Amino acid sequence: MAPAFAVFKREIASYFATPLAYVFLVIFLVLATSLTFYMGSFFERGQADLQAFFNFLPWLYLFLVPALSMRLWADERKSGTIELLLTLPLAVGHAVVGKFLASWAFCAVGLLLAFPLVIAVSVLGTPDYGVIIASALGALLLSGAFLAIGSAMSALTRNQVIAFVLTATVCFLITASGTSLVTGAFANWAPTAVVEFVSGFSALTHFANLQRGIIDARDVLYFGSLIIGFLLITALIVDLKKAE
Amino acid sequence: MVPMIEAQALTKSFGGTDAVRDVSFSVHKGEVLGFLGPNGAGKSTTMKMITGFLAPTRGTARVCGYDILTQTRAAQRRLGYLPEGAPAYGDMTPFGLLSFVADVRGLGGANRKKRIEAALDAAQVRAVVHQPIDTLSKGFKRRVGLAQALLHDPDVLILDEPTDGLDPNQKHDVRTLIREMAAEKAILISTHILEEVEALCSRTLVIARGSIVADSTPADLLRRDPLHGAVVLAVVPAARAALLPKLHLIPGALTVAEEGAEVIVRPVPGREADLLANVTQAMRAENWPVTEVYQQRGRLDVVFRTLTTTARAPVPTTNAPPRAA
Ligand SMILES: Nc1ncnc2c1ncn2[C@@H]1O[C@H](COP(=O)(O)OP(=O)(O)OP(=O)(O)O)[C@@H](O)[C@H]1O
Ligand SMILES: [Mg+2]
């Protein structure tokens, strides 16, 4: 695992070597809080919780996460450093995991920086901390799943813009399949089992479950298998397409 | 002795055309093998297969006895590789890059610091050690790539055009460095600089259109130049006609030709030294009106051109045109 950790360290350092990290964190925080306060009717709802914040998060992640993941592999291929990386004595899997964990840790930092919101609600009332913790876990898992998808899409191409669009599209599909818009369209004609099946695929459904404050193994498993599945796909793509 | 690099019938096809076909060779400790060939001949592709980056379509390679296909990491631990164009993470500093490579290679403790210092010194990148690689000049970038390849003091070095983009002084330094390391390592370098092969390599491999067309020492290659060992005489114009028949009779002379103000006597292969001695002897004995006499060495560019442009196999459409040497 030492090589994976070396890759992890290198990636983290490279986030902060450019303005990327700061731009990303600032935009994330500004958007997350302003959406919460202005569109989420944070005060008007008169409740000491972070429901508004977590409701907007998936839609925010939908375009911020692809921006973070697009360079993971596309950039290595474009600059040719992939040849340097993959002729070092490390397994492709180590490189894939190291890169993924670095981007995930970075997302976690973003989430952690939103912590003042927790203080705000604690001052305003007595929030249910269990709900906040479960929601935060959900947010973390959701960003992990999006990043794993982004990593696979980034391995497909040397063009970061293409990686961004592909990732955003796939993430949108697995998110939107849980919205009432989609389930509603099915509900009119399809049996309930089909509707549940479709929404069971949705990241939004599982995220909403966690937002209720109950950490159910099925929801964690859902995100876990998305992450592991897409990381395996990434390793496969990198191995097959590295020299093209 | 087990060869340190062994290519066994390496073949790589891209979309049906063979970029590299049945390339076999071996490099032993103490050897510097120069890889020559026109653009698109398949030098880089061969190196990518030996270093485990590209999977061969057929064949395999061994590094220090480890098969690159089945014992990839054991083989990669023992080799240092400078890929074509010396790619490096632009946002890192040379020191950061070397630290990263040291981490991946598992260099730890006192040895790690020692090796990083040694690599920085060997490749002479000390001056820019904390400057982002993106902002370095082309030559410095190449040397950072070289430092990275030397970091773990590997038994096998594979360097794809290590002196490309270096100034004459730096070229000289890198060649000296390679020569110094040669005794302890097996080194494979590719280059387009023919004098580098003569100055550096103990053996030369010429590859054209994916296949090996010559595998011999640089000196042997030079002998393939028809003019290698030819004795050239500058003769006073009036006396020239009378001299030609005499030169024909000199032992060791194959042909005699007039070229401008000079007369060129080509040797019977293998009798180059003989010929020069005989010509000078006759010249002195008979007091020929010769103003200048010298023996010509074979020219590698002539041999290179002959080897890589004759016996033309069907050229794959993706091939870059052979570069004029
Ligand atoms: N990924 C690839 N896909 C298709 N063709 C490729 C690929 N990589 C290399 N080739 C082809 O293989 C052939 C050999 O290329 P290679 O880079 O090995 O040549 P080279 O001898 O290193 O040339 P140069 O002196 O220009 O560096 C070329 O015709 C090239 O177009
Ligand atoms: Mg090349």
XYZ file of C-alpha atoms and ligand atoms in Angstrom:
601
model
C 0.000 0.000 0.000
C 3.032 2.303 0.322
C 3.001 3.175 -3.405
C -0.704 4.065 -3.171
C 0.075 6.375 -0.281
C 2.886 7.978 -2.279
C 0.433 8.655 -5.117
C -2.080 10.000 -2.599
C 0.467 12.420 -1.176
C 1.578 13.592 -4.608
C -1.999 14.268 -5.702
C -2.881 16.215 -2.582
C 0.247 18.317 -3.000
C -0.641 18.988 -6.614
C -4.136 20.232 -5.688
C -2.574 22.884 -3.536
C 0.287 23.661 -5.922
C -2.182 25.446 -8.200
C -5.098 27.779 -7.416
C -7.439 24.883 -8.229
C -7.854 23.824 -4.618
C -8.634 27.294 -3.350
C -10.984 28.140 -6.198
C -12.819 24.883 -5.688
C -13.165 25.280 -1.931
C -14.261 28.899 -2.117
C -16.860 28.230 -4.806
C -18.130 25.222 -2.935
C -18.548 27.131 0.310
C -20.032 30.243 -1.253
C -22.545 28.287 -3.303
C -23.420 25.851 -0.524
C -24.092 28.548 2.033
C -25.827 30.992 -0.277
C -28.109 28.288 -1.616
C -28.882 27.263 1.935
C -29.699 30.766 3.097
C -31.394 32.267 0.063
C -33.075 29.414 -1.692
C -33.379 26.968 1.154
C -35.319 29.434 3.329
C -32.965 28.605 6.172
C -34.431 31.165 8.543
C -38.006 31.136 7.355
C -38.343 27.433 8.020
C -37.710 28.176 11.672
C -36.058 24.832 12.278
C -32.628 24.192 13.708
C -31.413 21.711 11.129
C -29.251 21.544 7.998
C -31.899 20.008 5.749
C -31.654 22.946 3.344
C -27.891 22.585 3.044
C -27.959 18.854 2.415
C -30.850 19.096 -0.041
C -28.799 21.279 -2.364
C -25.608 19.321 -1.989
C -26.232 16.620 -4.641
C -26.950 19.294 -7.271
C -23.870 21.212 -6.272
C -21.749 18.084 -6.427
C -23.166 17.380 -9.839
C -20.951 19.984 -11.430
C -18.249 20.554 -8.832
C -17.170 16.925 -8.491
C -16.683 16.387 -12.236
C -14.531 19.512 -12.249
C -12.381 17.908 -9.600
C -12.194 14.456 -11.126
C -11.758 15.407 -14.772
C -8.000 15.802 -14.539
C -7.332 12.601 -12.556
C -6.279 10.502 -15.555
C -6.918 12.652 -18.622
C -4.114 14.943 -17.575
C -1.654 12.075 -17.025
C -2.286 10.874 -20.543
C -2.163 14.278 -22.110
C 1.141 15.225 -20.504
C 2.637 11.758 -20.925
C 3.365 11.391 -17.222
C 1.305 8.215 -17.249
C 4.340 6.557 -18.835
C 6.487 7.724 -15.953
C 3.915 6.647 -13.371
C 3.141 3.220 -14.755
C 6.736 2.197 -15.345
C 7.445 2.723 -11.661
C 7.060 -0.474 -9.659
C 3.460 0.028 -8.639
C 0.251 -1.761 -9.537
C -2.317 0.138 -11.579
C -4.715 -0.461 -8.688
C -2.429 1.403 -6.315
C -2.358 4.408 -8.604
C -6.139 4.318 -9.064
C -6.827 4.088 -5.331
C -4.215 6.684 -4.404
C -5.637 9.218 -6.833
C -9.220 8.507 -5.852
C -8.556 8.788 -2.122
C -6.754 12.089 -2.637
C -9.701 13.589 -4.470
C -12.090 12.165 -1.898
C -10.087 13.565 0.996
C -10.216 16.896 -0.757
C -14.024 16.732 -0.978
C -14.115 15.817 2.689
C -12.113 18.930 3.502
C -14.704 20.983 1.641
C -17.466 19.411 3.644
C -15.580 19.961 6.872
C -15.141 23.647 6.068
C -18.932 23.947 6.085
C -18.799 23.089 9.778
C -19.635 26.670 10.872
C -23.150 25.914 9.662
C -23.412 23.341 12.439
C -22.351 25.979 14.937
C -24.943 28.347 13.493
C -27.803 25.916 13.975
C -26.546 25.030 17.460
C -26.728 28.679 18.389
C -30.195 29.070 16.905
C -31.688 25.990 18.482
C -31.070 22.386 19.412
C -30.433 20.382 16.255
C -30.549 16.599 16.038
C -26.845 15.850 15.759
C -27.514 12.260 14.721
C -29.311 13.517 11.637
C -26.460 15.895 10.825
C -23.843 13.179 11.179
C -25.796 10.705 9.051
C -26.386 13.393 6.423
C -22.724 14.314 6.386
C -21.838 10.640 5.953
C -24.323 10.506 3.102
C -22.752 13.553 1.503
C -19.312 12.027 1.827
C -20.453 8.746 0.270
C -22.239 10.603 -2.498
C -19.144 12.607 -3.368
C -17.108 9.391 -3.284
C -19.446 7.708 -5.736
C -19.368 10.728 -8.067
C -15.576 10.837 -7.860
C -15.254 7.141 -8.664
C -17.460 7.668 -11.701
C -15.394 10.729 -12.624
C -12.201 8.753 -12.302
C -13.453 6.138 -14.768
C -14.622 8.817 -17.235
C -11.303 10.628 -16.929
C -9.472 7.407 -17.755
C -11.465 7.142 -20.974
C -10.115 10.253 -22.596
C -7.151 12.597 -22.670
C -9.509 15.543 -22.968
C -10.572 17.012 -19.640
C -13.641 18.732 -21.040
C -14.960 15.445 -22.391
C -14.248 13.822 -19.028
C -16.215 16.600 -17.326
C -19.244 16.275 -19.585
C -19.315 12.478 -19.375
C -19.051 12.507 -15.608
C -21.711 15.148 -15.152
C -24.027 13.207 -17.456
C -23.614 9.861 -15.717
C -23.899 11.446 -12.282
C -26.996 13.330 -13.389
C -28.616 10.120 -14.596
C -28.074 8.232 -11.369
C -29.211 11.241 -9.361
C -32.249 12.152 -11.404
C -33.654 8.658 -11.492
C -34.799 9.260 -7.918
C -36.505 12.594 -8.455
C -40.257 12.761 -8.484
C -40.027 13.821 -12.106
C -38.706 10.403 -13.133
C -40.518 8.235 -10.612
C -43.691 10.132 -11.423
C -43.286 9.358 -15.111
C -43.040 5.686 -14.305
C -45.708 5.677 -11.607
C -48.527 6.351 -14.093
C -48.160 3.112 -15.960
C -45.519 0.847 -14.439
C -46.045 -1.531 -11.524
C -44.814 -0.276 -8.166
C -42.000 -2.812 -8.231
C -40.558 -1.176 -11.347
C -40.852 2.296 -9.862
C -39.040 1.141 -6.742
C -36.424 -0.573 -8.836
C -35.718 2.605 -10.772
C -35.577 4.802 -7.726
C -33.536 2.153 -5.935
C -30.806 2.836 -8.476
C -30.837 6.463 -7.601
C -28.144 8.056 -5.552
C -30.688 10.622 -4.465
C -32.966 8.007 -2.898
C -30.153 6.523 -0.848
C -28.861 9.926 0.107
C -32.357 10.920 1.230
C -32.515 7.784 3.383
C -29.331 8.780 5.174
C -30.627 12.339 5.528
C -33.357 11.017 7.773
C -30.686 10.178 10.302
C -30.732 6.414 9.975
C -27.547 4.764 8.814
C -28.833 1.734 6.984
C -26.352 -0.859 5.723
C -28.166 -0.999 2.376
C -27.533 2.658 1.655
C -23.899 2.448 2.667
C -23.560 -0.700 0.573
C -25.093 1.059 -2.407
C -22.514 3.832 -2.368
C -19.729 1.427 -1.457
C -20.426 -0.777 -4.427
C -20.628 2.222 -6.760
C -17.222 3.364 -5.538
C -15.563 -0.032 -5.737
C -17.225 -0.888 -9.032
C -16.163 2.291 -10.758
C -12.647 2.088 -9.352
C -12.321 -1.404 -10.803
C -13.571 -0.081 -14.122
C -11.029 2.747 -13.885
C -8.161 0.301 -13.336
C -9.342 -1.758 -16.280
C -9.596 1.243 -18.598
C -6.233 2.637 -17.519
C -4.564 -0.689 -18.142
C -6.155 -1.182 -21.544
C -5.885 2.343 -22.878
C -2.756 3.703 -21.230
C -0.663 3.919 -24.373
C -3.207 5.358 -26.792
C 26.343 -14.513 -17.568
C 22.636 -13.739 -17.643
C 21.964 -10.699 -19.830
C 20.508 -7.751 -17.913
C 18.179 -6.820 -20.746
C 16.855 -9.461 -23.027
C 14.292 -8.771 -25.742
C 12.788 -11.937 -27.133
C 11.018 -11.607 -30.469
C 9.225 -8.436 -29.366
C 6.399 -7.556 -31.717
C 3.859 -4.776 -31.460
C 1.039 -4.148 -33.903
C -1.049 -1.027 -33.957
C -4.234 -1.637 -35.868
C -2.800 -4.377 -38.045
C 0.568 -2.857 -38.976
C 3.630 -4.011 -37.097
C 5.387 -1.050 -35.536
C 7.962 -3.460 -34.127
C 8.548 -6.897 -35.575
C 10.505 -9.780 -34.023
C 13.058 -7.645 -32.278
C 15.498 -9.748 -30.254
C 18.690 -8.609 -28.593
C 20.405 -8.673 -25.259
C 22.478 -6.242 -23.241
C 25.015 -7.390 -20.667
C 26.466 -5.603 -17.706
C 29.108 -3.153 -18.858
C 27.535 -2.611 -22.246
C 26.042 0.571 -23.642
C 23.770 -0.357 -26.497
C 22.917 2.447 -28.896
C 19.546 2.209 -30.534
C 19.541 3.893 -33.938
C 16.841 4.241 -36.523
C 14.846 6.767 -38.523
C 11.780 8.472 -37.084
C 9.004 5.972 -36.586
C 11.338 2.991 -36.781
C 10.036 1.600 -33.509
C 12.740 2.544 -31.000
C 10.421 4.099 -28.451
C 7.830 1.382 -28.905
C 10.464 -1.261 -28.169
C 11.543 0.600 -25.043
C 7.953 0.942 -23.886
C 7.570 -2.813 -24.104
C 10.794 -3.540 -22.233
C 9.798 -1.192 -19.418
C 6.371 -2.765 -19.016
C 4.363 0.219 -20.233
C 3.124 -1.404 -23.441
C 2.112 -5.039 -23.622
C 3.777 -6.713 -26.616
C 1.525 -8.282 -29.230
C 3.979 -11.184 -29.257
C 7.241 -11.980 -27.527
C 8.493 -10.744 -24.208
C 11.423 -9.081 -22.499
C 13.444 -9.847 -19.394
C 15.116 -7.376 -17.102
C 17.718 -8.904 -14.796
C 16.104 -12.232 -15.485
C 12.587 -11.086 -14.540
C 9.932 -11.428 -17.197
C 8.296 -8.054 -17.795
C 4.918 -9.661 -18.446
C 4.701 -12.007 -15.475
C 7.097 -10.398 -12.992
C 6.418 -6.816 -13.967
C 7.173 -5.107 -10.690
C 10.303 -7.092 -9.905
C 11.613 -6.085 -13.312
C 10.538 -2.432 -12.916
C 12.292 -2.179 -9.554
C 15.582 -2.900 -11.292
C 15.305 -0.464 -14.134
C 15.468 3.267 -14.502
C 13.605 4.712 -17.464
C 13.666 8.063 -19.167
C 10.621 8.072 -21.472
C 10.703 9.951 -24.762
C 10.266 13.680 -24.194
C 11.045 13.303 -20.474
C 7.488 13.720 -19.189
C 7.260 15.055 -15.641
C 4.584 16.532 -13.397
C 4.762 20.212 -14.256
C 3.415 21.498 -10.964
C 6.085 19.700 -8.953
C 9.636 20.795 -8.287
C 12.520 18.475 -9.201
C 12.925 17.755 -5.500
C 9.221 16.970 -5.144
C 9.330 14.645 -8.124
C 12.354 12.773 -6.822
C 10.746 12.474 -3.385
C 7.639 11.037 -4.976
C 9.605 8.512 -7.012
C 11.611 7.613 -3.894
C 8.337 7.003 -2.029
C 6.945 4.764 -4.745
C 10.223 2.871 -4.990
C 10.257 2.416 -1.243
C 13.550 4.192 -0.643
C 13.702 5.034 3.035
C 15.926 6.230 5.816
C 19.394 7.579 5.250
C 19.641 5.931 1.877
C 16.745 7.967 0.551
C 18.384 11.297 1.251
C 21.698 10.053 -0.071
C 20.166 8.791 -3.304
C 18.187 11.985 -3.933
C 21.334 14.057 -3.435
C 23.348 11.767 -5.680
C 20.738 11.886 -8.463
C 20.491 15.689 -8.253
C 24.261 15.941 -8.557
C 24.642 13.368 -11.293
C 22.050 15.038 -13.499
C 23.173 18.529 -12.423
C 19.778 19.887 -11.507
C 20.793 21.386 -8.178
C 20.386 24.935 -9.453
C 16.661 24.491 -10.067
C 15.798 22.008 -7.388
C 12.940 24.068 -5.939
C 11.588 25.569 -9.155
C 8.357 24.153 -10.653
C 9.205 21.829 -13.526
C 6.762 23.709 -15.792
C 9.018 26.743 -15.650
C 12.239 24.889 -16.476
C 13.988 25.061 -19.832
C 13.826 22.040 -22.096
C 17.342 20.915 -21.229
C 16.718 21.110 -17.510
C 13.479 19.157 -17.897
C 15.405 16.422 -19.672
C 17.938 16.331 -16.863
C 15.213 16.112 -14.236
C 13.916 13.076 -16.122
C 17.409 11.678 -16.082
C 17.739 12.262 -12.333
C 14.484 10.421 -11.827
C 15.767 7.450 -13.818
C 19.021 7.321 -11.835
C 17.398 7.750 -8.445
C 17.523 4.166 -7.207
C 20.895 3.428 -8.804
C 19.342 0.763 -11.033
C 21.200 -2.086 -12.705
C 19.457 -1.348 -15.971
C 19.015 2.057 -17.576
C 16.747 2.660 -20.530
C 17.055 6.189 -21.871
C 14.989 7.383 -24.814
C 16.940 10.226 -26.438
C 18.662 11.383 -23.248
C 20.612 14.202 -24.898
C 17.831 15.600 -27.061
C 17.537 19.332 -26.430
C 20.737 19.659 -24.411
C 23.382 22.247 -25.221
C 26.816 20.966 -26.340
C 28.269 21.225 -22.835
C 25.384 19.370 -21.316
C 25.541 16.716 -24.017
C 29.160 16.233 -23.118
C 28.351 15.988 -19.403
C 25.564 13.491 -19.905
C 27.789 11.348 -22.114
C 30.518 11.440 -19.498
C 27.992 10.459 -16.878
C 26.743 7.542 -18.948
C 30.293 6.413 -19.639
C 31.128 6.545 -15.941
C 28.149 4.420 -15.025
C 28.594 1.992 -17.874
C 30.861 -0.496 -16.113
C 28.298 -1.251 -13.417
C 25.144 -1.256 -15.488
C 23.495 -2.353 -18.671
C 22.405 0.723 -20.608
C 20.144 1.059 -23.614
C 19.975 4.500 -25.211
C 18.248 5.677 -28.330
C 19.577 8.645 -30.217
C 19.592 10.431 -33.540
C 23.073 11.795 -32.941
C 25.464 9.527 -34.752
C 28.665 10.829 -33.198
C 27.139 9.991 -29.831
C 27.039 6.357 -30.839
C 30.712 6.414 -31.740
C 31.616 8.240 -28.559
C 29.516 6.235 -26.161
C 28.235 2.901 -27.289
C 29.917 -0.454 -27.148
C 27.340 -1.844 -29.517
C 24.852 -0.469 -31.983
C 21.475 -1.719 -32.980
C 20.020 -0.238 -36.121
C 16.297 -0.610 -36.548
C 14.271 0.327 -39.601
C 10.550 -0.097 -40.156
C 10.272 -2.168 -36.986
C 12.990 -4.693 -37.726
C 16.621 -4.896 -36.720
C 18.866 -4.316 -39.745
C 22.229 -4.297 -37.975
C 23.598 -5.347 -34.594
C 27.333 -4.740 -34.274
C 29.983 -2.474 -32.796
C 30.218 1.090 -34.092
C 33.640 0.269 -35.547
C 32.152 -2.629 -37.485
C 29.415 -0.392 -38.781
C 31.964 2.116 -40.027
C 33.642 -0.623 -42.032
C 30.465 -1.011 -44.022
C 31.071 2.369 -45.594
C 32.616 1.566 -48.999
C 34.959 4.494 -48.501
C 36.172 3.305 -45.112
C 39.964 3.146 -45.193
C 40.212 4.749 -48.622
C 43.496 6.555 -49.206
C 43.037 10.016 -50.671
C 45.896 11.745 -52.498
C 46.058 15.291 -53.721
C 48.196 15.158 -56.805
C 49.657 17.913 -58.999
C 47.305 17.974 -62.076
C 50.029 17.371 -64.663
C 51.245 14.189 -63.004
C 47.856 12.690 -62.282
C 47.400 10.607 -65.430
C 50.765 8.965 -65.049
C 50.104 8.043 -61.446
C 46.821 6.221 -61.880
C 48.182 2.957 -63.365
C 50.843 2.814 -60.658
C 48.223 3.103 -57.937
C 46.273 0.242 -59.484
C 49.270 -2.006 -58.919
C 49.721 -1.138 -55.237
C 49.034 -4.261 -53.124
C 45.759 -3.864 -51.220
C 44.166 -1.442 -53.702
C 40.705 -2.371 -54.939
C 39.751 0.574 -57.140
C 41.278 3.873 -58.077
C 39.097 6.832 -58.906
C 39.735 10.434 -59.813
C 37.563 12.932 -58.041
C 38.282 16.579 -58.724
C 41.816 17.334 -57.635
C 42.001 14.127 -55.634
C 42.682 10.514 -56.371
C 40.820 8.040 -54.184
C 42.175 4.530 -53.712
C 39.699 2.150 -52.108
C 41.135 -0.743 -50.130
C 40.459 -4.435 -50.432
C 38.276 -5.032 -47.320
C 40.469 -5.890 -44.356
C 43.636 -4.411 -45.849
C 43.080 -0.766 -44.917
C 46.277 -0.372 -42.876
C 48.256 -2.293 -45.454
C 47.119 -0.020 -48.229
C 48.164 3.182 -46.510
C 51.623 1.788 -45.732
C 52.122 0.624 -49.293
C 50.974 3.878 -50.835
C 53.186 6.044 -48.653
C 56.139 3.764 -49.248
C 55.793 3.931 -53.029
C 55.199 7.648 -52.832
C 58.476 8.230 -51.025
C 60.491 5.748 -53.054
C 59.436 7.233 -56.384
C 59.068 10.780 -55.135
C 55.499 11.301 -56.454
C 54.325 14.916 -56.789
C 51.719 14.476 -54.076
C 50.809 17.510 -51.978
C 48.610 15.746 -49.447
C 47.718 12.239 -48.430
C 45.281 10.953 -45.819
C 43.192 7.914 -45.042
C 39.455 8.296 -44.822
C 37.344 6.814 -42.003
C 33.968 5.323 -42.668
C 31.088 7.669 -42.020
C 28.248 6.472 -39.851
C 25.678 8.641 -41.603
C 26.474 6.961 -44.906
C 26.112 3.511 -43.342
C 22.974 4.578 -41.538
C 21.403 5.842 -44.738
C 22.282 2.684 -46.630
C 20.975 0.415 -43.890
C 17.720 2.228 -43.344
C 16.755 3.085 -46.901
C 17.675 -0.040 -48.868
C 15.726 -3.304 -48.874
C 12.581 -1.317 -48.375
C 9.844 -3.399 -46.825
C 6.211 -2.346 -47.331
C 6.020 0.923 -45.446
C 3.100 1.198 -43.028
C 1.045 4.270 -43.722
C 1.529 5.546 -40.175
C 5.277 5.703 -40.640
C 6.877 9.080 -40.496
C 9.152 9.690 -43.491
C 12.749 8.679 -42.730
C 14.630 11.680 -41.586
C 17.538 12.792 -43.686
C 20.674 11.936 -41.746
N -0.254 4.345 -29.782
C 0.023 4.175 -31.081
N -0.963 3.938 -31.958
C -0.697 3.743 -33.265
N 0.528 3.772 -33.788
C 1.562 4.006 -32.981
C 1.372 4.226 -31.577
N 2.566 4.425 -31.011
C 3.475 4.345 -32.010
N 2.875 4.094 -33.192
C 3.554 3.918 -34.493
O 4.597 2.994 -34.330
C 5.705 3.359 -35.127
C 6.958 3.407 -34.279
O 6.918 4.519 -33.432
P 8.061 4.855 -32.381
O 7.590 5.969 -31.536
O 8.460 3.603 -31.702
O 9.243 5.327 -33.332
P 10.680 5.852 -32.932
O 11.655 4.936 -33.562
O 10.794 6.052 -31.486
O 10.722 7.234 -33.701
P 11.396 8.644 -33.283
O 12.793 8.572 -33.730
O 10.618 9.639 -34.067
O 11.244 8.804 -31.811
C 5.344 4.676 -35.785
O 4.922 4.397 -37.097
C 4.196 5.194 -34.967
O 3.331 5.954 -35.745
Mg 11.101 7.635 -30.290
